[in-house]
Short mmCIF file of C-alpha atoms in Angstrom, two decimals:
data_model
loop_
_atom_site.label_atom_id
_atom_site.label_comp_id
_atom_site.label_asym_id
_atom_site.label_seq_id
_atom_site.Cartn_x
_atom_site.Cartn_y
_atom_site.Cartn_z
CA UNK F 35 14.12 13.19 11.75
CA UNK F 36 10.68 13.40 13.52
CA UNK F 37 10.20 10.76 16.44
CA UNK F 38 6.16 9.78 16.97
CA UNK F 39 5.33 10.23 20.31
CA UNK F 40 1.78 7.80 21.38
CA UNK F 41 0.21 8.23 25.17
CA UNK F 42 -2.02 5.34 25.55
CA UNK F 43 -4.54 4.07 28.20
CA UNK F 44 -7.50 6.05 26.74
CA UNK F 45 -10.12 5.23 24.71
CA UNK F 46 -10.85 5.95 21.58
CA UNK F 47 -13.52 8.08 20.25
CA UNK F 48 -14.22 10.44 17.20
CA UNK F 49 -13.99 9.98 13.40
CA UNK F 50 -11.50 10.28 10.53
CA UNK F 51 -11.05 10.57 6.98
CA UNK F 52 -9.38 8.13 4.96
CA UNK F 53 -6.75 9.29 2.44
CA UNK F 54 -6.48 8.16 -1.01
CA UNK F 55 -4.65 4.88 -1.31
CA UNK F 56 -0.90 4.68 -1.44
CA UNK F 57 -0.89 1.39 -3.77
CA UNK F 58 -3.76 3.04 -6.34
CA UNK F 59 -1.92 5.96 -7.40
CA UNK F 60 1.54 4.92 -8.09
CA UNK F 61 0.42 2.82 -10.80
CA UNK F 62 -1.60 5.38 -11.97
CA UNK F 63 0.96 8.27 -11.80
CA UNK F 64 3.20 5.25 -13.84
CA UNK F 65 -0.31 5.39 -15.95
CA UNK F 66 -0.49 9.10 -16.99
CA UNK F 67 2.70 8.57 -18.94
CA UNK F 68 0.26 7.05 -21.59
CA UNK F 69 -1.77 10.21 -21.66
CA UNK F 70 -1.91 13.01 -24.43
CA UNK F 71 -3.60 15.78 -22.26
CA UNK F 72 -3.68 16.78 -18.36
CA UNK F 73 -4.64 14.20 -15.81
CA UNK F 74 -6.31 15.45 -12.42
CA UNK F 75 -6.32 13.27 -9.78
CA UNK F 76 -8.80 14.14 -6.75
CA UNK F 77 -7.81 12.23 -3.03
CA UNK F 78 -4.10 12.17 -3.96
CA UNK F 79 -2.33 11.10 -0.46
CA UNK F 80 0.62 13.38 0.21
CA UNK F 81 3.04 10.57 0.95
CA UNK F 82 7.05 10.06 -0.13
CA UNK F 83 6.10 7.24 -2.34
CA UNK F 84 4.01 9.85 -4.17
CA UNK F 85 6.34 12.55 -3.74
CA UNK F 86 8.96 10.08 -5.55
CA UNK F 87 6.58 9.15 -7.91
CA UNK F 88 6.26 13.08 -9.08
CA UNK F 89 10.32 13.34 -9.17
CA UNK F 90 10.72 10.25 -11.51
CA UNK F 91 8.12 12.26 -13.57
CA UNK F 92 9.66 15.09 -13.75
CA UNK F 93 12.62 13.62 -14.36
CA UNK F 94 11.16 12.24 -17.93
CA UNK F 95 10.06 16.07 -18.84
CA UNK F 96 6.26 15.58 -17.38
CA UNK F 97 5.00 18.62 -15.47
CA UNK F 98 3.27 17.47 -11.99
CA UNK F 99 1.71 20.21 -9.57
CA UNK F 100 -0.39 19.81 -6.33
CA UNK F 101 -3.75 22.03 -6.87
CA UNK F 102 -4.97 22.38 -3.35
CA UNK F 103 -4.83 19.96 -0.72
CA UNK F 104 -5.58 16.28 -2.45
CA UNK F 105 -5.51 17.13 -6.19
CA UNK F 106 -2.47 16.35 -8.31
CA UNK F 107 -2.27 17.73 -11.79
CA UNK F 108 -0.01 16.05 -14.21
CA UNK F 109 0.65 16.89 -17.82
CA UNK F 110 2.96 14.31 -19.92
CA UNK F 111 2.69 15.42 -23.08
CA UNK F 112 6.16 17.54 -22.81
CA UNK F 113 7.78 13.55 -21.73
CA UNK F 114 11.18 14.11 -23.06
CA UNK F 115 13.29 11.29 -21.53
CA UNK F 116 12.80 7.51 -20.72
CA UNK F 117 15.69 6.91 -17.89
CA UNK F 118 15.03 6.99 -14.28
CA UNK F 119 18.08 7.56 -11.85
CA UNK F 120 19.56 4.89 -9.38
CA UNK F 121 18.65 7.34 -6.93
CA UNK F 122 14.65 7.42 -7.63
CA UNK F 123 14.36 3.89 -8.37
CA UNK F 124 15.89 2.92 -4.89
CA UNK F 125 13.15 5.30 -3.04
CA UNK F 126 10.62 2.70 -3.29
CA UNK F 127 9.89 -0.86 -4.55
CA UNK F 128 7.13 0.46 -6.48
CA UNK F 129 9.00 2.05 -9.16
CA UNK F 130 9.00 -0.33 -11.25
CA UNK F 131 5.69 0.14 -12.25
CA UNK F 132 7.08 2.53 -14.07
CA UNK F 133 9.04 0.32 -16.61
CA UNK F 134 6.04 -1.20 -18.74
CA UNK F 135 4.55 2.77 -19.46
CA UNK F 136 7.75 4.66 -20.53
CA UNK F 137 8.41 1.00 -22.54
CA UNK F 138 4.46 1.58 -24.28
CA UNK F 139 5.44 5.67 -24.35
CA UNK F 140 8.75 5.48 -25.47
CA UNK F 141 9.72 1.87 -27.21
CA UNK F 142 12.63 1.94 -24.86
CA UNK F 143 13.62 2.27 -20.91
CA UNK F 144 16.71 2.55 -18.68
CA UNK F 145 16.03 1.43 -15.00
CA UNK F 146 18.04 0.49 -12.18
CA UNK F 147 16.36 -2.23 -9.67
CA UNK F 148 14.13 -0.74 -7.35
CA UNK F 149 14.79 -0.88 -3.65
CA UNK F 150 11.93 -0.36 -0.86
CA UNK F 151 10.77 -1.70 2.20
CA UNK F 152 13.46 -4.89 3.09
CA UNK F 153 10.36 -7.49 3.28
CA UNK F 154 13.19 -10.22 1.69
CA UNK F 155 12.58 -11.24 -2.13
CA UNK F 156 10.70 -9.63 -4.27
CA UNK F 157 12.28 -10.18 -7.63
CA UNK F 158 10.50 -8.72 -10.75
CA UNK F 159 11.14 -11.52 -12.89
CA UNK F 160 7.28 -11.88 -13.82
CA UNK F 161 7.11 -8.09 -14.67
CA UNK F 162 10.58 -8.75 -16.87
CA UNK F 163 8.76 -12.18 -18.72
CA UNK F 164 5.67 -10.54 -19.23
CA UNK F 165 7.53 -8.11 -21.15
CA UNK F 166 9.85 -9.82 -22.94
CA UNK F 167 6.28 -12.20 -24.28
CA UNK F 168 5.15 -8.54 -25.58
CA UNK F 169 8.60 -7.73 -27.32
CA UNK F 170 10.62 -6.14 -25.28
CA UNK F 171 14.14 -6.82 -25.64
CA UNK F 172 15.72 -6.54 -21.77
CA UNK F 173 19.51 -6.53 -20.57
CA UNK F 174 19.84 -6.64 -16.85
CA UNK F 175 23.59 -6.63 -16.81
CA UNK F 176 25.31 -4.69 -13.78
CA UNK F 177 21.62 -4.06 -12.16
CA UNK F 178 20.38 -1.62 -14.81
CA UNK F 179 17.74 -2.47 -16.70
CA UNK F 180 18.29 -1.61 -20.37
CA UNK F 181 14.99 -2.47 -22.51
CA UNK F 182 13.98 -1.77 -25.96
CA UNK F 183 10.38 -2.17 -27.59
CA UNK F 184 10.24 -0.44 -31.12
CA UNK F 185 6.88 -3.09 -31.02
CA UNK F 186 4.52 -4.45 -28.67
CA UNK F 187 2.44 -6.95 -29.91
CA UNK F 188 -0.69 -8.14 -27.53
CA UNK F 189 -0.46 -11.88 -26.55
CA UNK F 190 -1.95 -14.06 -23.87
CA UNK F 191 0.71 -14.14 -21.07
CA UNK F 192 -0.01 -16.39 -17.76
CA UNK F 193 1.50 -15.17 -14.65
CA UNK F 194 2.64 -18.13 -12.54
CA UNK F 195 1.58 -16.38 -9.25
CA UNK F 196 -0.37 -13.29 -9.23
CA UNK F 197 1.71 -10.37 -8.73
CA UNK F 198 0.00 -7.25 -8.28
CA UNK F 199 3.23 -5.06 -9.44
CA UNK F 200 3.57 -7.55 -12.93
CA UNK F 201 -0.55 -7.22 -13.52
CA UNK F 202 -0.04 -3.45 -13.39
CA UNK F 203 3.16 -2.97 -15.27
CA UNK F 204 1.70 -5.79 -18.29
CA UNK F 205 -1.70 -3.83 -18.10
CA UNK F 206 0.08 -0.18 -18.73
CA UNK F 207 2.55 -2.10 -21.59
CA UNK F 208 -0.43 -3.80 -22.96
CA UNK F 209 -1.84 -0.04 -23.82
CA UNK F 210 0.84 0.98 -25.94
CA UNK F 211 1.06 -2.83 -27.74
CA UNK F 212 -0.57 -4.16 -31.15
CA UNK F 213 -3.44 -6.44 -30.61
CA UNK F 214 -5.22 -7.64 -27.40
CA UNK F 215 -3.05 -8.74 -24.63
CA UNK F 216 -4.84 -11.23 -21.92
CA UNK F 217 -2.94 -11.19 -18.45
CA UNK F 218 -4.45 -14.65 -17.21
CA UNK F 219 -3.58 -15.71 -13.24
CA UNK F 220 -3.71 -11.73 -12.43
CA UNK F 221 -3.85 -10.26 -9.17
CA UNK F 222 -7.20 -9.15 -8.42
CA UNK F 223 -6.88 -6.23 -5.64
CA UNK F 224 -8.97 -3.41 -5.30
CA UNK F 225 -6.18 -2.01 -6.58
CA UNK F 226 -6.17 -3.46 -9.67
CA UNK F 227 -9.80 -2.34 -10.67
CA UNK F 228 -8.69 1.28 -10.04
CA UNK F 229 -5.95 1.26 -12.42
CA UNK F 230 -8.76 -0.49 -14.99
CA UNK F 231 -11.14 2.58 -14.06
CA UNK F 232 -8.41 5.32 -14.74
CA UNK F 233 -7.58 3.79 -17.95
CA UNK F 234 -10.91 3.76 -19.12
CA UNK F 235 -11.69 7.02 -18.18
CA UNK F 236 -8.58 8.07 -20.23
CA UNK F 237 -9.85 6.37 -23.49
CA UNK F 238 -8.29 2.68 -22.80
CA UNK F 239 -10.80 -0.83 -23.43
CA UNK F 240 -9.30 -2.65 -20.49
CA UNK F 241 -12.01 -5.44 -18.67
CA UNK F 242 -11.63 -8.22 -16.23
CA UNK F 243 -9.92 -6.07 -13.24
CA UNK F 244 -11.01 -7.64 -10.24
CA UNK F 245 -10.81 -11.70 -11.64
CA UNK F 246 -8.05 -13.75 -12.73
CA UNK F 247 -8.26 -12.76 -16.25
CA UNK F 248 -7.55 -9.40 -17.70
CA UNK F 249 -7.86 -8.24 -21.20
CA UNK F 250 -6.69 -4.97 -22.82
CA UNK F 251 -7.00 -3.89 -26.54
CA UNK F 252 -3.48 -1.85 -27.33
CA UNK F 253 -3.29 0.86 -29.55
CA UNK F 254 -5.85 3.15 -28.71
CA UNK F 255 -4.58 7.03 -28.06
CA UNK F 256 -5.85 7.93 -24.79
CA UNK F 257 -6.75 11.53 -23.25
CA UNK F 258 -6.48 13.71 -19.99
CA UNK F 259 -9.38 13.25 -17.60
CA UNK F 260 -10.35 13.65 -13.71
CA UNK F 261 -10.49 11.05 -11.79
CA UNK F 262 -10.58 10.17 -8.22
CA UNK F 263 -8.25 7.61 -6.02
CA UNK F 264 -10.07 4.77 -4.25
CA UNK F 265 -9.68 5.04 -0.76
CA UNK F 266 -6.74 3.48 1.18
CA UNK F 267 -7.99 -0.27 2.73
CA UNK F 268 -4.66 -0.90 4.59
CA UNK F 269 -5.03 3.07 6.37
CA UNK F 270 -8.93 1.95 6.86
CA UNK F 271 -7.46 -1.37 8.43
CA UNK F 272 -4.93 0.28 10.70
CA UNK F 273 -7.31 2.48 12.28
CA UNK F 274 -10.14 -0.22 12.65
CA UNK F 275 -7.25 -2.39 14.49
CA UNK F 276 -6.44 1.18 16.56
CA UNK F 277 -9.68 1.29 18.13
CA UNK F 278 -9.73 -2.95 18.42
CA UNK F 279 -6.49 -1.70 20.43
CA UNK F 280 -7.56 0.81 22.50
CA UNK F 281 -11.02 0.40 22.75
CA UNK F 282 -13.68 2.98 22.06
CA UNK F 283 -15.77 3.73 19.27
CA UNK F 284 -14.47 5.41 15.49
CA UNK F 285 -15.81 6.06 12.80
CA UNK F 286 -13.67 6.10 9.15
CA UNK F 287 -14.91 8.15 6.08
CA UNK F 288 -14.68 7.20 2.79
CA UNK F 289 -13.90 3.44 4.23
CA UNK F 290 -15.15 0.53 2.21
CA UNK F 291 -16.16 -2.84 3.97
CA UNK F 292 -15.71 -4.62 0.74
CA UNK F 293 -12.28 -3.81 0.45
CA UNK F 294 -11.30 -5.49 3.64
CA UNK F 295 -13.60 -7.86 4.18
CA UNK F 296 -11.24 -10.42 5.90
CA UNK F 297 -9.91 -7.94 8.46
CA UNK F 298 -13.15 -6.91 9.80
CA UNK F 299 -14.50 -10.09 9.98
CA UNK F 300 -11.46 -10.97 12.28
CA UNK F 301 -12.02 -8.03 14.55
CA UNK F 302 -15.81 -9.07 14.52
CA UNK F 303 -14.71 -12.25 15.73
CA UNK F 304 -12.29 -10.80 18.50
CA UNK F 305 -15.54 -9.36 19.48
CA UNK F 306 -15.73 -5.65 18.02
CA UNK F 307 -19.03 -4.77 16.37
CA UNK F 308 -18.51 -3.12 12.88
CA UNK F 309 -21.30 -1.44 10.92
CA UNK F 310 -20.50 -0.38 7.39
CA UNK F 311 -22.44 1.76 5.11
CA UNK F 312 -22.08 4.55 2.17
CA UNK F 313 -20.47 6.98 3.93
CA UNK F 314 -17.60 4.79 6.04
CA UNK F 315 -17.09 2.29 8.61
CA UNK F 316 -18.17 2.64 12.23
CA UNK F 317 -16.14 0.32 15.05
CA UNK F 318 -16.88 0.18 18.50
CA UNK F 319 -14.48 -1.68 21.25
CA UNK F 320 -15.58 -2.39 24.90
CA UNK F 321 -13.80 -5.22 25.86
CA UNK F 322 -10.21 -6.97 25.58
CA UNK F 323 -9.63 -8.81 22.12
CA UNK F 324 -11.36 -12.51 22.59
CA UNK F 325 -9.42 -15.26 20.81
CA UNK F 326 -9.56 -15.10 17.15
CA UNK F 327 -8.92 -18.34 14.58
CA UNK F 328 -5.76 -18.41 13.07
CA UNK F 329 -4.88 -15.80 10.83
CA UNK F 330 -3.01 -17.00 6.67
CA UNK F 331 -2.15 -13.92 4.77
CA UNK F 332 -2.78 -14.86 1.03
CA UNK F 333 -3.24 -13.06 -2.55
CA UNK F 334 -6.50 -11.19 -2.16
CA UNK F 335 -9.14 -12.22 -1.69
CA UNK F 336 -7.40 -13.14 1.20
CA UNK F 337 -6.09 -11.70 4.53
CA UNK F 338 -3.87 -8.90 3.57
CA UNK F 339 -0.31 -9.36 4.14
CA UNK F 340 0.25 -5.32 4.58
CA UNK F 341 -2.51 -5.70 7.39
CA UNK F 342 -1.28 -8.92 9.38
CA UNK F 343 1.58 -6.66 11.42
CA UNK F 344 -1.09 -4.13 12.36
CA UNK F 345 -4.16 -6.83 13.53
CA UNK F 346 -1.02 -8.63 15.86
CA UNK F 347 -0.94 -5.60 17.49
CA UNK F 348 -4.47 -5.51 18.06
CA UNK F 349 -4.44 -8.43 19.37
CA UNK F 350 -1.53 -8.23 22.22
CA UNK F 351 -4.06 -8.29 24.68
CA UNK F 352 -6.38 -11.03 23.72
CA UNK F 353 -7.72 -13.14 25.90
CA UNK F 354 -6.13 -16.79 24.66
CA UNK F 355 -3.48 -17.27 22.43
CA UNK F 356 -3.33 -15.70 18.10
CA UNK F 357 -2.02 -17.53 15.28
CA UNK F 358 -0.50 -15.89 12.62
CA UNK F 359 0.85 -17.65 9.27
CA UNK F 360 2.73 -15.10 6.82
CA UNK F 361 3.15 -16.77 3.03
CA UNK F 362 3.71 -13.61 1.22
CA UNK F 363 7.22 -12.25 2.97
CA UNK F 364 9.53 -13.47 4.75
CA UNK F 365 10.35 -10.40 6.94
CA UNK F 366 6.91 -9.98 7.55
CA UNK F 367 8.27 -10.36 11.47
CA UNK F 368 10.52 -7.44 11.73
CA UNK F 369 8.26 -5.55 14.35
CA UNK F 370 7.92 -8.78 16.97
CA UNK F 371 11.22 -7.60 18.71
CA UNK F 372 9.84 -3.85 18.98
CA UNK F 373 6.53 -5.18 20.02
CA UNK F 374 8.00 -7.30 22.74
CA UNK F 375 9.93 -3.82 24.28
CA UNK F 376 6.23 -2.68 25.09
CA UNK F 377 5.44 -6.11 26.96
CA UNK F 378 3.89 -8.29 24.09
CA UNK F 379 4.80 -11.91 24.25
CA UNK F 380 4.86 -13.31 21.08
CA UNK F 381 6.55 -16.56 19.80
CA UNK F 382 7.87 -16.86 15.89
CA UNK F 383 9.06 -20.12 14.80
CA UNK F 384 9.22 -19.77 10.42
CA UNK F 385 6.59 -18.11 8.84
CA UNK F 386 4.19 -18.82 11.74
CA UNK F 387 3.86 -15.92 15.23
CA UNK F 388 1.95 -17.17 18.23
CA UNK F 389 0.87 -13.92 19.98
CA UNK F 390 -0.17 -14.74 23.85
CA UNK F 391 -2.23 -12.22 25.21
CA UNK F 392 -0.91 -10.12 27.97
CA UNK F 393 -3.27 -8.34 30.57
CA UNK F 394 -1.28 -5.40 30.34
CA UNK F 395 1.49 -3.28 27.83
CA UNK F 396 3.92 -0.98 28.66
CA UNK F 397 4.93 2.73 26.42
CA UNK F 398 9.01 2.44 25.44
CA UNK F 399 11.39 3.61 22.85
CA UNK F 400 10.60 1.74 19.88
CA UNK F 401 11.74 2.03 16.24
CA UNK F 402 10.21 1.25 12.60
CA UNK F 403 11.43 -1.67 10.83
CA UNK F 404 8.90 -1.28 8.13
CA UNK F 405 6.55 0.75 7.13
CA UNK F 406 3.58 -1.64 8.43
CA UNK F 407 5.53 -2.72 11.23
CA UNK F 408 5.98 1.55 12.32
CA UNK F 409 1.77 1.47 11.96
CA UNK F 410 1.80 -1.45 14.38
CA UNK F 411 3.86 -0.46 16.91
CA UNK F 412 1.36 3.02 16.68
CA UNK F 413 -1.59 0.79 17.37
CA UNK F 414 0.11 -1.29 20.17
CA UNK F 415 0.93 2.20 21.75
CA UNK F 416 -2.44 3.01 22.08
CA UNK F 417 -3.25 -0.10 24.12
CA UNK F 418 0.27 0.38 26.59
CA UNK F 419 0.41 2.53 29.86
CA UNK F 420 2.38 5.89 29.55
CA UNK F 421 4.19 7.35 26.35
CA UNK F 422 5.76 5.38 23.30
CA UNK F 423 8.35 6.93 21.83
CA UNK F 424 8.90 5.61 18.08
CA UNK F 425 11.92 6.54 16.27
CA UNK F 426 12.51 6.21 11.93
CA UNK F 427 9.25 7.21 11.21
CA UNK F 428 9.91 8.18 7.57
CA UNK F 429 9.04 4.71 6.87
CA UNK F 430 5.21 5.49 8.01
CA UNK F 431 5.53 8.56 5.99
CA UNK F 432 5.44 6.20 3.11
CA UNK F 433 1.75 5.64 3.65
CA UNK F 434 0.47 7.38 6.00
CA UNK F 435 -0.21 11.15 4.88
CA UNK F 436 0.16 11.82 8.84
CA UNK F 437 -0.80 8.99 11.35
CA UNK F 438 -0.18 11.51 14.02
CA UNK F 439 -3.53 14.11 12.80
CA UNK F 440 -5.46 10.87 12.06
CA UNK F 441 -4.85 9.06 15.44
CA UNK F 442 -6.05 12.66 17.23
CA UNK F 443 -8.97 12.94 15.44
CA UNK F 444 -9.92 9.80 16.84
CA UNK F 445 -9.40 10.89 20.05
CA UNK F 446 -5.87 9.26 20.91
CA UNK F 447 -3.12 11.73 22.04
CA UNK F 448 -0.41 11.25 19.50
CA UNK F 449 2.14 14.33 18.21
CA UNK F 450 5.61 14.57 16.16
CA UNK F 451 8.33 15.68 18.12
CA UNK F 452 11.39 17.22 16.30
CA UNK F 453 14.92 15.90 17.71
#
């Protein structure tokens, strides 16, 4: 296993690319599963979750192929199966996106429970409801999911929270179902709206992506097409927070302000100045963090759960004391004890972190609990004195196409070292 070894004390300067995002195209890889033709999908992130993604399809009989650097062909008109193995499923928590297409594709499914970051609960019952309001007969017994739709009929379903896996999986079931489905109390990511643009672009009548309400008109047969993969926010986020870190000045192609909205205008108030435009995001650092209100994660619109581990690391050396509330997870706090090896003083008491800015960090062996947590402990590195060593980096791997190439194009001195 590759360690990540970070030299800090410089500052940042120099620009990047941002990859395609991590949580747009394993929905949509779920989505080609609907498709009678070839999908091509341009700014495809080479990450695991996407490289598991591609086994579970070929798995069913699909044929996936990588055309060049960021384009992923996949053809799923030769789908011959509708089980995915234990072993697949436990790759990632986001494999059970795949449940509500090979239900639409198929009229039945065999899953195991999917495993994933260990963030603490994150049970699928809303998916499994949603579902079972369509038609779907499910038995859970002995953790494998055995399901069985010979109909889906469209019906309003209300989600009691908005889950952004159970708008995604009812969205891709709604396709193959009788009728107009409305998903009301959806999640309304960025996210989202890309899975609504794919499926349109394939031949779908999906609308509302992006509110609380989403409707989608079953039964149409949809087509191949091209289409390209939003850009990553929570990537764009980590490497706003780097230079917020570091200092310096960075600028992000492909980034979109509008995405993450709440995380720059945090860094604006720890005093970075941000200017956004069509091309990217430019962010320029001179001075330690100032004191920033205190930070809620919340469903989006709201502050980012994914990003609140990477903006605490920003922060380590603010001048004042940062509040952090997590209400998504509760393991959202996994990375304070690796944080604290570097020098960070930081308090947790329940879902809330007090991080008390120290004037100066220290490099040390760290490890990833997480895959956000491994990005913060990257950007903390960047702010310490000498060399950070970081240790199970294959969860960063699960998002990050390679932090290490990123971070140097930046300017930061960061390289995998094989042990």
């Amino acid at each position: 296993m590759s360690q990540l070894i970070v030299k800090g004390g410089s500052r940042l300067e120099g620009e990047a690319g941002i990859q395609g995002a991590k949580n747009s195209v394993l929905p949509i890889l779920a989505a080609t599963l609907l498709t009678a033709g070839q999908v091509e999908l341009r700014g495809c992130p080479r990450l695991r979750d996407v490289d598991a993604s591609v086994r579970i399809l070929k798995g069913l009989g699909c044929t996936a192929r990588w055309e060049g650097e960021d384009t992923l062909a996949v053809d799923a008109r030769s789908l011959s199966g509708c089980a995915v193995s234990e072993a697949l499923m436990r790759e990632m928590r986001s494999s059970a996106i795949f449940l509500g297409a090979i239900l639409a594709r198929c009229g039945q499914a065999e899953l195991s429970y999917p495993g994933g970051c260990e963030l603490g609960p994150r049970p699928i019952d809303l998916h499994l409801s949603g579902l079972r309001a369509l038609g779907a007969e499910i038995d859970d017994a002995g953790g494998v999911l055995h399901c069985k739709a010979p109909r889906l009929q469209g019906r309003k379903i209300v989600l009691s929270l908005p889950s952004v896996g159970a708008t995604e999986n009812l969205m891709l079931a709604a396709c193959g179902a009788s009728g107009v489905t409305t998903i009301a109390g959806a999640a309304q990511e960025p996210e989202i709206v890309d899975l609504q643009d794919f499926l349109t672009a394939c031949g779908a009548n999906v609308t509302g992506a992006g509110t609380s309400t989403v409707s989608v008109e079953g039964g149409r047969p949809l087509h191949g097409c091209t289409y390209t993969i939003m850009p990553d926010r929570i990537v764009a986020a980590t490497y706003l927070c780097a230079a917020a870190s570091a200092g310096g000045e960075v600028f992000l192609r492909r980034a979109r302000e509008e995405h993450l909205s709440t995380v720059t205008a945090v860094l604006r108030e720890a005093g970075c100045s941000i200017r956004a435009g069509e091309e990217g995001i430019a962010c320029t650092s001179r001075e330690r963090p100032a004191v920033v209100r205190p930070v809620r994660t919340a469903p989006y619109p709201g502050f980012p759960t994914d990003a609140q581990a990477i903006l605490m690391a920003a922060l380590l050396k603010c001048r004042g004391a940062a509040v952090f509330e997590e209400n998504m997870f509760e393991n959202r706090y996994r990375h304070v004890g690796e944080l604290g090896r570097m020098g960070a003083k930081i308090q947790v008491s329940g879902r809330t972190a007090v991080v008390t800015g120290v004037e100066r960090l220290h490099g040390a062996t760290v490890r990833c609990t997480d895959l956000r947590g491994g990005a913060a402990l990257c950007v903390a590195a960047l702010a310490a004195e000498g060399e950070t060593e970081i240790s199970e980096t294959s969860h960063i791997a699960r998002g990050y196409e390679d932090i290490a190439r990123d971070l140097r194009a930046l300017g930061a001195e960061a390289f995998w070292r094989e042990h």
